[in-house]
CSV table of N, CA and C in Angstrom, one decimal:
chain,number,residue,atom,x,y,z
A,26,VAL,N,56.3,12.1,1.3
A,26,VAL,CA,55.8,10.8,0.9
A,26,VAL,C,55.0,10.0,2.0
A,27,VAL,N,55.6,10.2,3.3
A,27,VAL,CA,54.9,9.5,4.4
A,27,VAL,C,53.7,10.3,4.7
A,28,ALA,N,53.6,11.5,4.7
A,28,ALA,CA,52.4,12.3,4.8
A,28,ALA,C,51.2,11.9,4.0
A,29,ALA,N,51.7,11.7,2.8
A,29,ALA,CA,50.6,11.3,1.6
A,29,ALA,C,50.1,9.9,1.8
A,30,LEU,N,51.0,9.0,2.3
A,30,LEU,CA,50.7,7.7,2.6
A,30,LEU,C,49.7,7.7,3.9
A,31,ASN,N,50.0,8.5,4.8
A,31,ASN,CA,49.2,8.5,6.0
A,31,ASN,C,47.8,9.1,5.6
A,32,ASP,N,47.7,10.1,4.7
A,32,ASP,CA,46.3,10.7,4.3
A,32,ASP,C,45.7,9.7,3.5
A,33,ALA,N,46.3,8.8,2.6
A,33,ALA,CA,45.7,7.9,1.8
A,33,ALA,C,45.1,6.8,2.7
A,34,LEU,N,45.9,6.4,3.8
A,34,LEU,CA,45.5,5.2,4.5
A,34,LEU,C,44.5,5.7,5.7
A,35,ASP,N,44.5,6.8,5.9
A,35,ASP,CA,43.5,7.6,7.0
A,35,ASP,C,43.9,6.8,8.3
A,36,VAL,N,45.2,7.0,8.7
A,36,VAL,CA,45.8,6.3,9.9
A,36,VAL,C,45.1,6.9,11.1
A,37,SER,N,45.1,8.4,11.1
A,37,SER,CA,44.4,9.0,12.0
A,37,SER,C,42.9,8.8,12.3
A,38,GLY,N,42.3,8.5,11.2
A,38,GLY,CA,40.7,8.1,11.3
A,38,GLY,C,39.9,9.5,11.0
A,39,GLU,N,40.5,10.5,10.6
A,39,GLU,CA,40.0,11.8,10.5
A,39,GLU,C,38.9,11.7,9.3
A,40,ASN,N,39.3,11.2,8.3
A,40,ASN,CA,38.5,11.1,7.2
A,40,ASN,C,37.2,10.2,7.5
A,41,ARG,N,37.3,9.1,8.3
A,41,ARG,CA,36.3,8.2,8.7
A,41,ARG,C,35.3,9.0,9.6
A,42,LYS,N,36.0,9.9,10.6
A,42,LYS,CA,35.2,10.7,11.4
A,42,LYS,C,34.4,11.7,10.7
A,43,SER,N,35.0,12.4,9.8
A,43,SER,CA,34.2,13.3,9.1
A,43,SER,C,33.1,12.7,8.2
A,44,ARG,N,33.4,11.5,7.7
A,44,ARG,CA,32.4,10.8,7.0
A,44,ARG,C,31.2,10.4,7.8
A,45,LEU,N,31.6,9.9,9.1
A,45,LEU,CA,30.6,9.5,10.0
A,45,LEU,C,29.7,10.7,10.4
A,46,ARG,N,30.3,12.0,10.5
A,46,ARG,CA,29.5,13.2,10.9
A,46,ARG,C,28.5,13.4,9.8
A,47,GLU,N,29.1,13.4,8.5
A,47,GLU,CA,28.4,13.7,7.4
A,47,GLU,C,27.2,12.7,7.1
A,48,VAL,N,27.4,11.5,7.4
A,48,VAL,CA,26.3,10.5,7.1
A,48,VAL,C,25.2,10.7,8.3
A,49,GLU,N,25.8,11.0,9.6
A,49,GLU,CA,24.7,11.1,10.7
A,49,GLU,C,23.8,12.4,10.4
A,50,ASN,N,24.6,13.5,9.9
A,50,ASN,CA,23.8,14.6,9.5
A,50,ASN,C,22.7,14.5,8.4
A,51,ASN,N,23.1,13.6,7.5
A,51,ASN,CA,22.2,13.3,6.3
A,51,ASN,C,21.0,12.5,6.9
A,52,LEU,N,21.3,11.6,7.9
A,52,LEU,CA,20.3,10.7,8.4
A,52,LEU,C,19.3,11.5,9.1
A,53,VAL,N,19.8,12.5,9.9
A,53,VAL,CA,18.7,13.4,10.6
A,53,VAL,C,18.0,14.1,9.6
A,54,THR,N,18.5,14.6,8.6
A,54,THR,CA,17.6,15.3,7.6
A,54,THR,C,16.7,14.3,6.8
A,55,TRP,N,17.1,13.1,6.5
A,55,TRP,CA,16.3,12.2,5.8
A,55,TRP,C,15.2,11.7,6.7
A,56,LYS,N,15.5,11.5,8.0
A,56,LYS,CA,14.4,11.0,8.9
A,56,LYS,C,13.4,12.0,9.1
A,57,LYS,N,13.8,13.4,9.3
A,57,LYS,CA,12.8,14.5,9.3
A,57,LYS,C,12.0,14.4,8.1
A,58,GLU,N,12.5,14.4,6.9
A,58,GLU,CA,11.6,14.3,5.7
A,58,GLU,C,10.8,13.0,5.6
A,59,VAL,N,11.2,12.0,6.0
A,59,VAL,CA,10.4,10.7,6.0
A,59,VAL,C,9.3,10.9,7.0
A,60,ALA,N,9.5,11.5,8.3
A,60,ALA,CA,8.4,11.8,9.1
A,60,ALA,C,7.4,12.5,8.6
A,61,GLU,N,7.7,13.6,7.9
A,61,GLU,CA,6.7,14.3,7.2
A,61,GLU,C,5.9,13.7,6.2
A,62,LEU,N,6.5,12.9,5.3
A,62,LEU,CA,6.0,12.1,4.3
A,62,LEU,C,5.0,11.0,5.0
A,63,ASN,N,5.6,10.5,6.0
A,63,ASN,CA,4.9,9.2,6.6
A,63,ASN,C,3.6,9.8,7.2
A,64,ALA,N,3.6,11.0,7.7
A,64,ALA,CA,2.1,11.6,8.3
A,64,ALA,C,1.3,11.8,7.1
A,65,ALA,N,1.7,12.3,5.9
A,65,ALA,CA,0.8,12.5,4.8
A,65,ALA,C,0.4,11.1,4.3
A,66,LYS,N,1.4,10.2,4.2
A,66,LYS,CA,1.1,8.8,3.7
A,66,LYS,C,0.0,8.1,4.7
A,67,GLN,N,0.2,8.2,5.8
A,67,GLN,CA,-0.8,7.5,6.7
A,67,GLN,C,-2.1,8.1,6.6
A,68,LYS,N,-2.4,9.4,6.4
A,68,LYS,CA,-3.6,10.0,6.3
A,68,LYS,C,-4.2,9.5,4.8
A,69,LEU,N,-3.4,9.5,3.8
A,69,LEU,CA,-4.0,9.0,2.5
A,69,LEU,C,-4.3,7.5,2.6
A,70,ASP,N,-3.6,6.7,3.3
A,70,ASP,CA,-3.8,5.3,3.4
A,70,ASP,C,-5.2,5.1,4.2
A,71,VAL,N,-5.4,5.9,5.3
A,71,VAL,CA,-6.6,5.8,6.0
A,71,VAL,C,-7.8,6.1,5.0
A,72,GLN,N,-7.6,7.2,4.3
A,72,GLN,CA,-8.8,7.5,3.3
A,72,GLN,C,-9.0,6.5,2.3
A,73,ALA,N,-7.9,5.9,1.8
A,73,ALA,CA,-8.0,4.8,0.8
A,73,ALA,C,-8.7,3.5,1.3
A,74,LEU,N,-8.4,3.3,2.6
A,74,LEU,CA,-8.9,2.1,3.4
A,74,LEU,C,-10.6,2.3,3.6
A,75,ALA,N,-10.7,3.6,4.0
A,75,ALA,CA,-12.2,3.9,4.3
A,75,ALA,C,-13.0,3.9,2.8
A,76,SER,N,-12.4,4.2,1.8
A,76,SER,CA,-13.1,4.1,0.5
A,76,SER,C,-13.3,2.7,0.1
A,77,ALA,N,-12.3,1.9,0.3
A,77,ALA,CA,-12.4,0.5,-0.1
A,77,ALA,C,-13.4,-0.1,0.8
A,78,ASN,N,-13.5,0.1,2.1
A,78,ASN,CA,-14.5,-0.4,2.9
A,78,ASN,C,-15.9,0.0,2.6
A,79,ARG,N,-16.1,1.3,2.2
A,79,ARG,CA,-17.5,1.7,1.7
A,79,ARG,C,-17.8,1.1,0.5
A,80,THR,N,-16.9,0.7,-0.3
A,80,THR,CA,-17.3,0.1,-1.7
A,80,THR,C,-17.7,-1.5,-1.5
A,81,ILE,N,-17.0,-1.9,-0.5
A,81,ILE,CA,-17.4,-3.4,-0.1
A,81,ILE,C,-18.7,-3.5,0.6
A,82,ASN,N,-19.0,-2.5,1.5
A,82,ASN,CA,-20.3,-2.4,2.1
A,82,ASN,C,-21.3,-2.0,1.2
A,83,ALA,N,-21.1,-1.3,0.2
A,83,ALA,CA,-22.1,-0.9,-0.8
A,83,ALA,C,-22.5,-2.2,-1.6
A,84,GLY,N,-21.4,-3.0,-2.0
A,84,GLY,CA,-21.7,-4.4,-2.7
A,84,GLY,C,-22.5,-5.3,-1.8
A,85,LEU,N,-22.1,-5.2,-0.6
A,85,LEU,CA,-23.1,-6.1,0.4
A,85,LEU,C,-24.6,-5.6,0.5
A,86,ALA,N,-24.7,-4.3,0.6
A,86,ALA,CA,-26.0,-3.7,0.6
A,86,ALA,C,-26.8,-4.1,-0.7
A,87,PHE,N,-26.1,-4.0,-1.9
A,87,PHE,CA,-26.8,-4.3,-3.0
A,87,PHE,C,-27.1,-5.7,-3.1
A,88,LEU,N,-26.3,-6.6,-2.7
A,88,LEU,CA,-26.7,-8.0,-2.7
A,88,LEU,C,-27.9,-8.3,-1.8
A,89,VAL,N,-27.9,-7.7,-0.6
A,89,VAL,CA,-29.0,-7.8,0.4
A,89,VAL,C,-30.3,-7.3,-0.2
A,90,ALA,N,-30.1,-6.1,-0.9
A,90,ALA,CA,-31.3,-5.6,-1.5
A,90,ALA,C,-31.8,-6.4,-2.7
A,91,GLN,N,-31.0,-7.0,-3.6
A,91,GLN,CA,-31.5,-7.8,-4.6
A,91,GLN,C,-32.0,-9.0,-4.0
A,92,THR,N,-31.5,-9.8,-3.1
A,92,THR,CA,-32.0,-11.0,-2.5
A,92,THR,C,-33.5,-10.6,-1.9
A,93,SER,N,-33.6,-9.6,-1.2
A,93,SER,CA,-34.8,-9.1,-0.5
A,93,SER,C,-35.9,-9.0,-1.6
A,94,TYR,N,-35.5,-8.2,-2.7
A,94,TYR,CA,-36.5,-7.9,-3.8
A,94,TYR,C,-36.9,-9.2,-4.5
A,95,LEU,N,-36.0,-10.2,-4.7
A,95,LEU,CA,-36.3,-11.4,-5.2
A,95,LEU,C,-37.3,-12.3,-4.3
A,96,PHE,N,-36.9,-12.1,-3.1
A,96,PHE,CA,-37.8,-12.7,-2.2
A,96,PHE,C,-39.3,-12.2,-2.2
A,97,TYR,N,-39.3,-10.9,-2.1
A,97,TYR,CA,-40.6,-10.3,-2.3
A,97,TYR,C,-41.4,-10.7,-3.7
A,98,LEU,N,-40.6,-10.6,-4.7
A,98,LEU,CA,-41.2,-11.1,-6.0
A,98,LEU,C,-41.7,-12.5,-6.0
A,99,THR,N,-40.9,-13.4,-5.4
A,99,THR,CA,-41.2,-14.8,-5.4
A,99,THR,C,-42.5,-15.1,-4.5
A,100,TYR,N,-42.6,-14.4,-3.2
A,100,TYR,CA,-43.7,-14.9,-2.3
A,100,TYR,C,-44.8,-13.9,-2.1
A,101,ASP,N,-44.6,-12.7,-2.8
A,101,ASP,CA,-45.8,-11.8,-2.6
A,101,ASP,C,-46.4,-11.4,-3.9
A,102,VAL,N,-45.5,-11.2,-5.0
A,102,VAL,CA,-46.1,-10.9,-6.4
A,102,VAL,C,-46.3,-12.0,-7.2
A,103,TYR,N,-45.4,-12.8,-7.6
A,103,TYR,CA,-45.4,-13.8,-8.6
A,103,TYR,C,-45.2,-15.2,-7.8
A,104,ALA,N,-45.2,-16.2,-8.5
A,104,ALA,CA,-44.8,-17.5,-8.0
A,104,ALA,C,-43.4,-17.9,-8.4
A,105,TRP,N,-43.0,-18.9,-7.9
A,105,TRP,CA,-41.5,-19.4,-8.2
A,105,TRP,C,-41.5,-19.7,-9.8
A,106,ASP,N,-42.4,-20.2,-10.5
A,106,ASP,CA,-42.2,-20.5,-11.8
A,106,ASP,C,-42.0,-19.2,-12.7
A,107,VAL,N,-42.4,-18.1,-12.2
A,107,VAL,CA,-42.1,-16.8,-12.9
A,107,VAL,C,-40.7,-16.2,-12.4
A,108,THR,N,-40.5,-16.3,-11.3
A,108,THR,CA,-39.2,-15.6,-10.7
A,108,THR,C,-38.0,-16.5,-10.8
A,109,GLU,N,-38.1,-17.8,-11.0
A,109,GLU,CA,-36.9,-18.7,-11.3
A,109,GLU,C,-36.0,-18.1,-12.3
A,110,PRO,N,-36.5,-17.8,-13.6
A,110,PRO,CA,-35.6,-17.4,-14.4
A,110,PRO,C,-34.8,-16.1,-14.1
A,111,ILE,N,-35.7,-15.2,-13.5
A,111,ILE,CA,-35.0,-13.9,-13.0
A,111,ILE,C,-33.9,-14.2,-11.9
A,112,CYS,N,-34.2,-15.0,-11.0
A,112,CYS,CA,-33.2,-15.5,-10.0
A,112,CYS,C,-31.9,-16.1,-10.8
A,113,PHE,N,-32.2,-16.9,-11.7
A,113,PHE,CA,-31.1,-17.6,-12.5
A,113,PHE,C,-30.2,-16.5,-13.2
A,114,PHE,N,-30.7,-15.6,-13.7
A,114,PHE,CA,-29.9,-14.5,-14.4
A,114,PHE,C,-29.3,-13.5,-13.3
A,115,ALA,N,-29.9,-13.3,-12.3
A,115,ALA,CA,-29.3,-12.5,-11.2
A,115,ALA,C,-28.1,-13.2,-10.7
A,116,SER,N,-28.2,-14.5,-10.4
A,116,SER,CA,-27.1,-15.3,-9.9
A,116,SER,C,-26.0,-15.5,-11.1
A,117,SER,N,-26.5,-15.7,-12.3
A,117,SER,CA,-25.4,-15.7,-13.5
A,117,SER,C,-24.6,-14.5,-13.4
A,118,ILE,N,-25.2,-13.3,-13.3
A,118,ILE,CA,-24.5,-12.0,-13.4
A,118,ILE,C,-23.4,-11.9,-12.2
A,119,THR,N,-23.8,-12.4,-11.1
A,119,THR,CA,-22.9,-12.5,-9.9
A,119,THR,C,-21.7,-13.3,-10.3
A,120,VAL,N,-22.0,-14.5,-10.8
A,120,VAL,CA,-20.8,-15.3,-11.2
A,120,VAL,C,-20.0,-14.7,-12.3
A,121,PHE,N,-20.6,-14.1,-13.3
A,121,PHE,CA,-19.8,-13.4,-14.3
A,121,PHE,C,-19.1,-12.3,-13.8
A,122,THR,N,-19.5,-11.5,-12.9
A,122,THR,CA,-18.8,-10.5,-12.1
A,122,THR,C,-17.6,-11.1,-11.4
A,123,GLY,N,-17.8,-12.2,-10.7
A,123,GLY,CA,-16.5,-12.8,-10.1
A,123,GLY,C,-15.4,-13.2,-11.0
A,124,TYR,N,-16.0,-13.9,-12.2
A,124,TYR,CA,-15.1,-14.3,-13.2
A,124,TYR,C,-14.3,-13.2,-14.0
A,125,PHE,N,-15.0,-12.0,-14.1
A,125,PHE,CA,-14.5,-10.8,-14.8
A,125,PHE,C,-13.4,-10.2,-13.8
A,126,TYR,N,-13.8,-10.2,-12.5
A,126,TYR,CA,-12.9,-9.7,-11.5
A,126,TYR,C,-11.5,-10.6,-11.5
A,127,TYR,N,-11.6,-12.0,-11.6
A,127,TYR,CA,-10.4,-12.8,-11.6
A,127,TYR,C,-9.7,-12.5,-13.0
A,128,LEU,N,-10.3,-12.4,-14.1
A,128,LEU,CA,-9.8,-12.0,-15.4
A,128,LEU,C,-8.8,-10.8,-15.3
A,129,THR,N,-9.4,-9.8,-14.6
A,129,THR,CA,-8.8,-8.5,-14.7
A,129,THR,C,-7.5,-8.4,-13.6
A,130,THR,N,-7.9,-9.1,-12.4
A,130,THR,CA,-6.7,-9.0,-11.3
A,130,THR,C,-6.0,-10.2,-11.1
A,131,ARG,N,-6.4,-11.3,-11.7
A,131,ARG,CA,-5.7,-12.6,-11.4
A,131,ARG,C,-5.6,-13.0,-9.9
A,132,GLN,N,-6.7,-12.6,-9.3
A,132,GLN,CA,-6.9,-12.9,-7.8
A,132,GLN,C,-8.3,-13.6,-7.6
A,133,GLU,N,-8.4,-14.2,-6.5
A,133,GLU,CA,-9.7,-14.9,-6.2
A,133,GLU,C,-10.6,-13.7,-5.9
A,134,TYR,N,-12.0,-14.1,-6.1
A,134,TYR,CA,-13.1,-13.1,-5.9
A,134,TYR,C,-13.4,-13.4,-4.4
A,135,THR,N,-12.6,-12.8,-3.5
A,135,THR,CA,-12.9,-12.9,-2.1
A,135,THR,C,-13.0,-11.6,-1.4
A,136,HIS,N,-13.5,-11.5,-0.2
A,136,HIS,CA,-13.7,-10.2,0.4
A,136,HIS,C,-12.2,-9.5,0.6
A,137,ASP,N,-11.3,-10.4,1.0
A,137,ASP,CA,-9.9,-9.8,1.4
A,137,ASP,C,-9.3,-9.3,0.0
A,138,SER,N,-9.4,-10.1,-1.0
A,138,SER,CA,-8.7,-9.5,-2.2
A,138,SER,C,-9.5,-8.4,-2.8
A,139,MET,N,-10.7,-8.4,-2.7
A,139,MET,CA,-11.4,-7.2,-3.2
A,139,MET,C,-11.1,-5.9,-2.5
A,140,ARG,N,-10.9,-6.1,-1.2
A,140,ARG,CA,-10.5,-4.9,-0.3
A,140,ARG,C,-9.2,-4.5,-0.7
A,141,THR,N,-8.3,-5.5,-0.7
A,141,THR,CA,-6.9,-5.1,-1.2
A,141,THR,C,-6.9,-4.4,-2.4
A,142,THR,N,-7.5,-5.0,-3.5
A,142,THR,CA,-7.4,-4.4,-4.8
A,142,THR,C,-7.9,-3.0,-4.8
A,143,LEU,N,-9.1,-2.9,-4.1
A,143,LEU,CA,-9.7,-1.4,-4.1
A,143,LEU,C,-8.8,-0.4,-3.3
A,144,PHE,N,-8.3,-0.9,-2.2
A,144,PHE,CA,-7.5,-0.1,-1.4
A,144,PHE,C,-6.2,0.5,-2.2
A,145,PHE,N,-5.5,-0.5,-2.9
A,145,PHE,CA,-4.4,0.0,-3.8
A,145,PHE,C,-4.7,0.9,-4.9
A,146,ARG,N,-5.9,0.6,-5.5
A,146,ARG,CA,-6.3,1.4,-6.7
A,146,ARG,C,-6.6,2.8,-6.2
A,147,ARG,N,-7.4,2.9,-5.0
A,147,ARG,CA,-7.9,4.2,-4.4
A,147,ARG,C,-6.5,4.9,-3.9
A,148,ARG,N,-5.6,4.3,-3.4
A,148,ARG,CA,-4.5,4.8,-2.8
A,148,ARG,C,-3.7,5.5,-3.9
A,149,ASP,N,-3.5,4.6,-4.9
A,149,ASP,CA,-2.7,5.2,-6.0
A,149,ASP,C,-3.3,6.5,-6.7
A,150,LYS,N,-4.6,6.5,-6.8
A,150,LYS,CA,-5.2,7.8,-7.1
A,150,LYS,C,-5.1,9.0,-6.2
A,151,LEU,N,-5.4,8.6,-4.9
A,151,LEU,CA,-5.0,9.6,-4.0
A,151,LEU,C,-3.7,10.1,-4.0
A,152,TYR,N,-2.6,9.3,-4.2
A,152,TYR,CA,-1.2,9.8,-4.3
A,152,TYR,C,-1.0,10.6,-5.4
A,153,LYS,N,-1.6,10.3,-6.7
A,153,LYS,CA,-1.4,11.0,-7.8
A,153,LYS,C,-2.0,12.3,-7.7
A,154,ARG,N,-3.4,12.3,-7.1
A,154,ARG,CA,-4.1,13.6,-7.0
A,154,ARG,C,-3.4,14.6,-6.1
A,155,THR,N,-2.9,14.1,-4.9
A,155,THR,CA,-2.3,15.0,-4.0
A,155,THR,C,-0.8,15.3,-4.2
A,156,GLY,N,-0.2,14.6,-5.3
A,156,GLY,CA,1.2,14.8,-5.5
A,156,GLY,C,2.1,14.0,-4.7
A,157,PHE,N,1.6,13.0,-4.0
A,157,PHE,CA,2.6,12.2,-2.9
A,157,PHE,C,3.4,11.2,-3.9
A,158,ASP,N,4.7,11.5,-3.8
A,158,ASP,CA,5.7,10.6,-4.6
A,158,ASP,C,6.1,9.4,-3.8
A,159,LEU,N,5.5,8.4,-4.0
A,159,LEU,CA,5.9,7.1,-3.3
A,159,LEU,C,7.3,6.6,-3.6
A,160,SER,N,7.7,6.7,-4.9
A,160,SER,CA,9.0,6.3,-5.1
A,160,SER,C,10.0,7.0,-4.4
A,161,HIS,N,9.9,8.4,-4.2
A,161,HIS,CA,10.9,9.2,-3.4
A,161,HIS,C,10.8,8.7,-2.0
A,162,TYR,N,9.6,8.5,-1.4
A,162,TYR,CA,9.4,8.0,-0.1
A,162,TYR,C,10.2,6.7,0.2
A,163,GLU,N,10.1,5.8,-0.8
A,163,GLU,CA,10.7,4.5,-0.6
A,163,GLU,C,12.2,4.7,-0.8
A,164,GLU,N,12.6,5.6,-1.6
A,164,GLU,CA,14.1,6.0,-1.9
A,164,GLU,C,14.7,6.4,-0.6
A,165,LEU,N,13.9,7.4,0.0
A,165,LEU,CA,14.4,7.8,1.4
A,165,LEU,C,14.5,6.8,2.4
A,166,LEU,N,13.5,5.9,2.5
A,166,LEU,CA,13.7,4.8,3.3
A,166,LEU,C,15.0,3.9,3.1
A,167,GLU,N,15.2,3.6,1.8
A,167,GLU,CA,16.4,2.9,1.4
A,167,GLU,C,17.6,3.7,1.8
A,168,ARG,N,17.8,5.0,1.6
A,168,ARG,CA,18.8,5.8,2.0
A,168,ARG,C,19.0,5.7,3.4
A,169,ILE,N,18.1,5.8,4.3
A,169,ILE,CA,18.1,5.8,5.7
A,169,ILE,C,18.7,4.4,6.1
A,170,HIS,N,18.2,3.4,5.6
A,170,HIS,CA,18.7,1.9,5.9
A,170,HIS,C,20.3,2.0,5.5
A,171,ALA,N,20.7,2.3,4.4
A,171,ALA,CA,22.1,2.3,3.9
A,171,ALA,C,22.8,3.2,4.7
A,172,GLY,N,22.3,4.3,5.2
A,172,GLY,CA,23.1,5.3,6.1
A,172,GLY,C,23.3,4.7,7.4
A,173,GLU,N,22.2,4.0,7.9
A,173,GLU,CA,22.3,3.4,9.3
A,173,GLU,C,23.4,2.3,9.2
A,174,THR,N,23.4,1.5,8.1
A,174,THR,CA,24.4,0.5,8.0
A,174,THR,C,25.8,1.1,7.9
A,175,GLU,N,26.0,2.1,7.1
A,175,GLU,CA,27.4,2.8,7.0
A,175,GLU,C,27.8,3.4,8.3
A,176,VAL,N,26.8,4.0,9.1
A,176,VAL,CA,27.1,4.6,10.5
A,176,VAL,C,27.7,3.4,11.3
A,177,GLN,N,26.9,2.2,11.3
A,177,GLN,CA,27.4,1.1,12.1
A,177,GLN,C,28.9,0.8,11.8
A,178,ARG,N,29.0,0.5,10.4
A,178,ARG,CA,30.3,0.1,9.9
A,178,ARG,C,31.4,1.1,10.3
A,179,LEU,N,31.2,2.4,10.2
A,179,LEU,CA,32.2,3.4,10.5
A,179,LEU,C,32.4,3.5,12.0
A,180,ARG,N,31.4,3.3,12.7
A,180,ARG,CA,31.5,3.4,14.3
A,180,ARG,C,32.4,2.1,14.7
A,181,MET,N,32.2,1.0,14.0
A,181,MET,CA,33.0,-0.3,14.3
A,181,MET,C,34.5,0.0,13.9
A,182,LEU,N,34.7,0.6,12.8
A,182,LEU,CA,36.0,0.9,12.3
A,182,LEU,C,36.7,1.8,13.2
A,183,LEU,N,36.0,2.7,13.8
A,183,LEU,CA,36.7,3.8,14.6
A,183,LEU,C,36.6,3.3,16.1
A,184,GLY,N,36.1,2.2,16.4
A,184,GLY,CA,36.2,1.7,17.6
A,184,GLY,C,35.2,2.5,18.6
A,185,LEU,N,34.1,2.9,18.1
A,185,LEU,CA,33.2,3.7,18.9
A,185,LEU,C,32.1,2.7,19.1
A,186,PRO,N,31.3,2.9,20.3
A,186,PRO,CA,30.3,2.0,20.6
A,186,PRO,C,29.1,2.2,19.5
A,187,ALA,N,28.3,1.3,19.3
A,187,ALA,CA,27.2,1.3,18.5
A,187,ALA,C,26.0,1.9,19.1
A,188,LYS,N,25.3,2.6,18.3
A,188,LYS,CA,24.1,3.4,18.8
A,188,LYS,C,22.9,2.6,18.9
Protein backbone atom coordinates (compact mmCIF):
# COMPACT_ATOMS: atom_id res chain seq x y z
CA VAL A 1 0.00 0.00 0.00
CA VAL A 2 2.81 2.42 0.88
CA ALA A 3 4.67 1.61 -2.36
CA ALA A 4 1.52 2.26 -4.41
CA LEU A 5 1.00 5.56 -2.59
CA ASN A 6 4.64 6.59 -3.22
CA ASP A 7 4.22 5.81 -6.94
CA ALA A 8 0.95 7.71 -7.14
CA LEU A 9 2.35 10.77 -5.37
CA ASP A 10 5.71 10.51 -7.19
CA VAL A 11 7.62 11.19 -3.99
CA SER A 12 10.99 10.35 -5.57
CA GLY A 13 10.26 12.55 -8.61
CA GLU A 14 11.10 9.82 -11.13
CA ASN A 15 7.87 10.32 -13.08
CA ARG A 16 8.52 14.05 -13.30
CA LYS A 17 12.12 13.46 -14.37
CA SER A 18 11.07 11.04 -17.10
CA ARG A 19 8.37 13.46 -18.23
CA LEU A 20 10.95 16.25 -18.29
CA ARG A 21 13.28 14.16 -20.49
CA GLU A 22 10.38 13.26 -22.78
CA VAL A 23 9.27 16.88 -23.20
CA GLU A 24 12.84 18.09 -23.75
CA ASN A 25 13.35 15.42 -26.44
CA ASN A 26 10.09 16.45 -28.10
CA LEU A 27 11.18 20.10 -27.99
CA VAL A 28 14.43 19.25 -29.81
CA THR A 29 12.48 17.39 -32.51
CA TRP A 30 9.88 20.13 -32.88
CA LYS A 31 12.51 22.89 -33.02
CA LYS A 32 14.39 21.07 -35.79
CA GLU A 33 11.19 20.70 -37.78
CA VAL A 34 10.26 24.35 -37.22
CA ALA A 35 13.73 25.45 -38.32
CA GLU A 36 13.30 23.57 -41.62
CA LEU A 37 9.79 24.93 -42.10
CA ASN A 38 10.90 28.43 -41.16
CA ALA A 39 13.57 28.42 -43.88
CA ALA A 40 10.96 27.42 -46.48
CA LYS A 41 8.48 29.95 -45.09
CA GLN A 42 11.01 32.78 -45.23
CA LYS A 43 11.82 31.96 -48.85
CA LEU A 44 8.13 31.95 -49.83
CA ASP A 45 7.47 35.17 -47.89
CA VAL A 46 10.32 36.92 -49.72
CA GLN A 47 8.86 35.81 -53.06
CA ALA A 48 5.39 36.99 -52.08
CA LEU A 49 6.68 40.39 -50.95
CA ALA A 50 8.66 40.80 -54.19
CA SER A 51 5.52 39.98 -56.17
CA ALA A 52 3.46 42.49 -54.20
CA ASN A 53 6.09 45.18 -54.74
CA ARG A 54 6.22 44.44 -58.48
CA THR A 55 2.45 44.80 -58.70
CA ILE A 56 2.51 48.09 -56.78
CA ASN A 57 5.30 49.41 -59.00
CA ALA A 58 3.42 48.33 -62.14
CA GLY A 59 0.39 50.27 -60.90
CA LEU A 60 2.57 53.33 -60.38
CA ALA A 61 4.07 52.93 -63.86
CA PHE A 62 0.56 52.72 -65.32
CA LEU A 63 -0.53 55.92 -63.57
CA VAL A 64 2.61 57.74 -64.73
CA ALA A 65 2.08 56.53 -68.31
CA GLN A 66 -1.60 57.53 -68.19
CA THR A 67 -0.78 61.01 -66.89
CA SER A 68 1.98 61.47 -69.46
CA TYR A 69 -0.30 60.39 -72.28
CA LEU A 70 -3.06 62.75 -71.15
CA PHE A 71 -0.51 65.56 -70.89
CA TYR A 72 0.61 64.77 -74.44
CA LEU A 73 -2.97 64.74 -75.72
CA THR A 74 -3.81 67.99 -73.95
CA TYR A 75 -0.84 70.10 -75.03
CA ASP A 76 0.41 68.52 -78.26
CA VAL A 77 -2.50 66.89 -80.08
CA TYR A 78 -5.79 68.37 -78.89
CA ALA A 79 -6.84 71.22 -76.67
CA TRP A 80 -8.21 71.06 -73.12
CA ASP A 81 -11.82 71.25 -74.30
CA VAL A 82 -11.36 67.89 -76.09
CA THR A 83 -9.28 66.10 -73.44
CA GLU A 84 -11.24 67.30 -70.42
CA PRO A 85 -13.88 64.54 -70.72
CA ILE A 86 -11.14 61.95 -71.25
CA CYS A 87 -9.39 63.14 -68.09
CA PHE A 88 -12.67 63.09 -66.20
CA PHE A 89 -13.36 59.47 -67.13
CA ALA A 90 -9.78 58.41 -66.45
CA SER A 91 -9.99 59.99 -62.98
CA SER A 92 -13.41 58.42 -62.40
CA ILE A 93 -12.02 54.98 -63.21
CA THR A 94 -9.28 55.52 -60.62
CA VAL A 95 -11.86 56.52 -58.00
CA PHE A 96 -14.09 53.54 -58.87
CA THR A 97 -11.09 51.23 -58.61
CA GLY A 98 -10.37 52.53 -55.12
CA TYR A 99 -14.00 52.12 -54.12
CA PHE A 100 -14.10 48.57 -55.53
CA TYR A 101 -10.94 47.77 -53.57
CA TYR A 102 -12.60 49.04 -50.40
CA LEU A 103 -15.75 47.00 -51.03
CA THR A 104 -13.82 43.79 -51.59
CA THR A 105 -11.24 44.14 -48.80
CA ARG A 106 -12.84 46.55 -46.28
CA GLN A 107 -9.54 48.41 -46.12
CA GLU A 108 -8.59 51.89 -47.18
CA TYR A 109 -7.13 52.32 -50.65
CA THR A 110 -3.60 53.11 -49.49
CA HIS A 111 -0.18 51.96 -50.54
CA ASP A 112 0.42 49.94 -47.37
CA SER A 113 -2.96 48.22 -47.36
CA MET A 114 -2.60 47.32 -51.04
CA ARG A 115 0.87 45.87 -50.43
CA THR A 116 -0.36 43.91 -47.41
CA THR A 117 -3.37 42.53 -49.25
CA LEU A 118 -1.30 41.59 -52.29
CA PHE A 119 1.36 40.03 -50.07
CA PHE A 120 -1.09 37.82 -48.19
CA ARG A 121 -2.90 36.72 -51.35
CA ARG A 122 0.34 35.88 -53.14
CA ARG A 123 1.75 34.17 -50.03
CA ASP A 124 -1.33 31.98 -49.67
CA LYS A 125 -1.09 30.99 -53.35
CA LEU A 126 2.59 30.15 -52.97
CA TYR A 127 1.91 28.11 -49.82
CA LYS A 128 -0.81 26.19 -51.60
CA ARG A 129 1.27 25.62 -54.73
CA THR A 130 4.33 24.39 -52.83
CA GLY A 131 2.36 22.41 -50.25
CA PHE A 132 3.52 24.47 -47.26
CA ASP A 133 1.14 23.76 -44.39
CA LEU A 134 0.85 26.99 -42.40
CA SER A 135 -1.53 25.45 -39.84
CA HIS A 136 1.01 22.67 -39.11
CA TYR A 137 3.76 25.30 -38.74
CA GLU A 138 1.65 27.34 -36.31
CA GLU A 139 0.67 24.18 -34.42
CA LEU A 140 4.36 23.33 -33.99
CA LEU A 141 5.04 26.82 -32.64
CA GLU A 142 2.21 26.37 -30.14
CA ARG A 143 3.57 22.95 -29.13
CA ILE A 144 7.02 24.45 -28.59
CA HIS A 145 5.59 27.23 -26.44
CA ALA A 146 3.54 24.75 -24.39
CA GLY A 147 6.52 22.40 -24.11
CA GLU A 148 8.83 25.17 -22.90
CA THR A 149 6.24 26.20 -20.33
CA GLU A 150 5.94 22.62 -19.13
CA VAL A 151 9.72 22.22 -18.93
CA GLN A 152 9.95 25.35 -16.77
CA ARG A 153 7.17 24.05 -14.52
CA LEU A 154 8.74 20.59 -14.16
CA ARG A 155 12.20 22.04 -13.49
CA MET A 156 10.72 24.25 -10.79
CA LEU A 157 8.89 21.28 -9.20
CA LEU A 158 12.09 19.21 -9.28
CA GLY A 159 14.14 22.06 -7.82
CA LEU A 160 16.34 22.28 -10.93
CA PRO A 161 17.64 25.60 -12.26
CA ALA A 162 15.74 27.16 -15.15
CA LYS A 163 17.33 27.01 -18.57
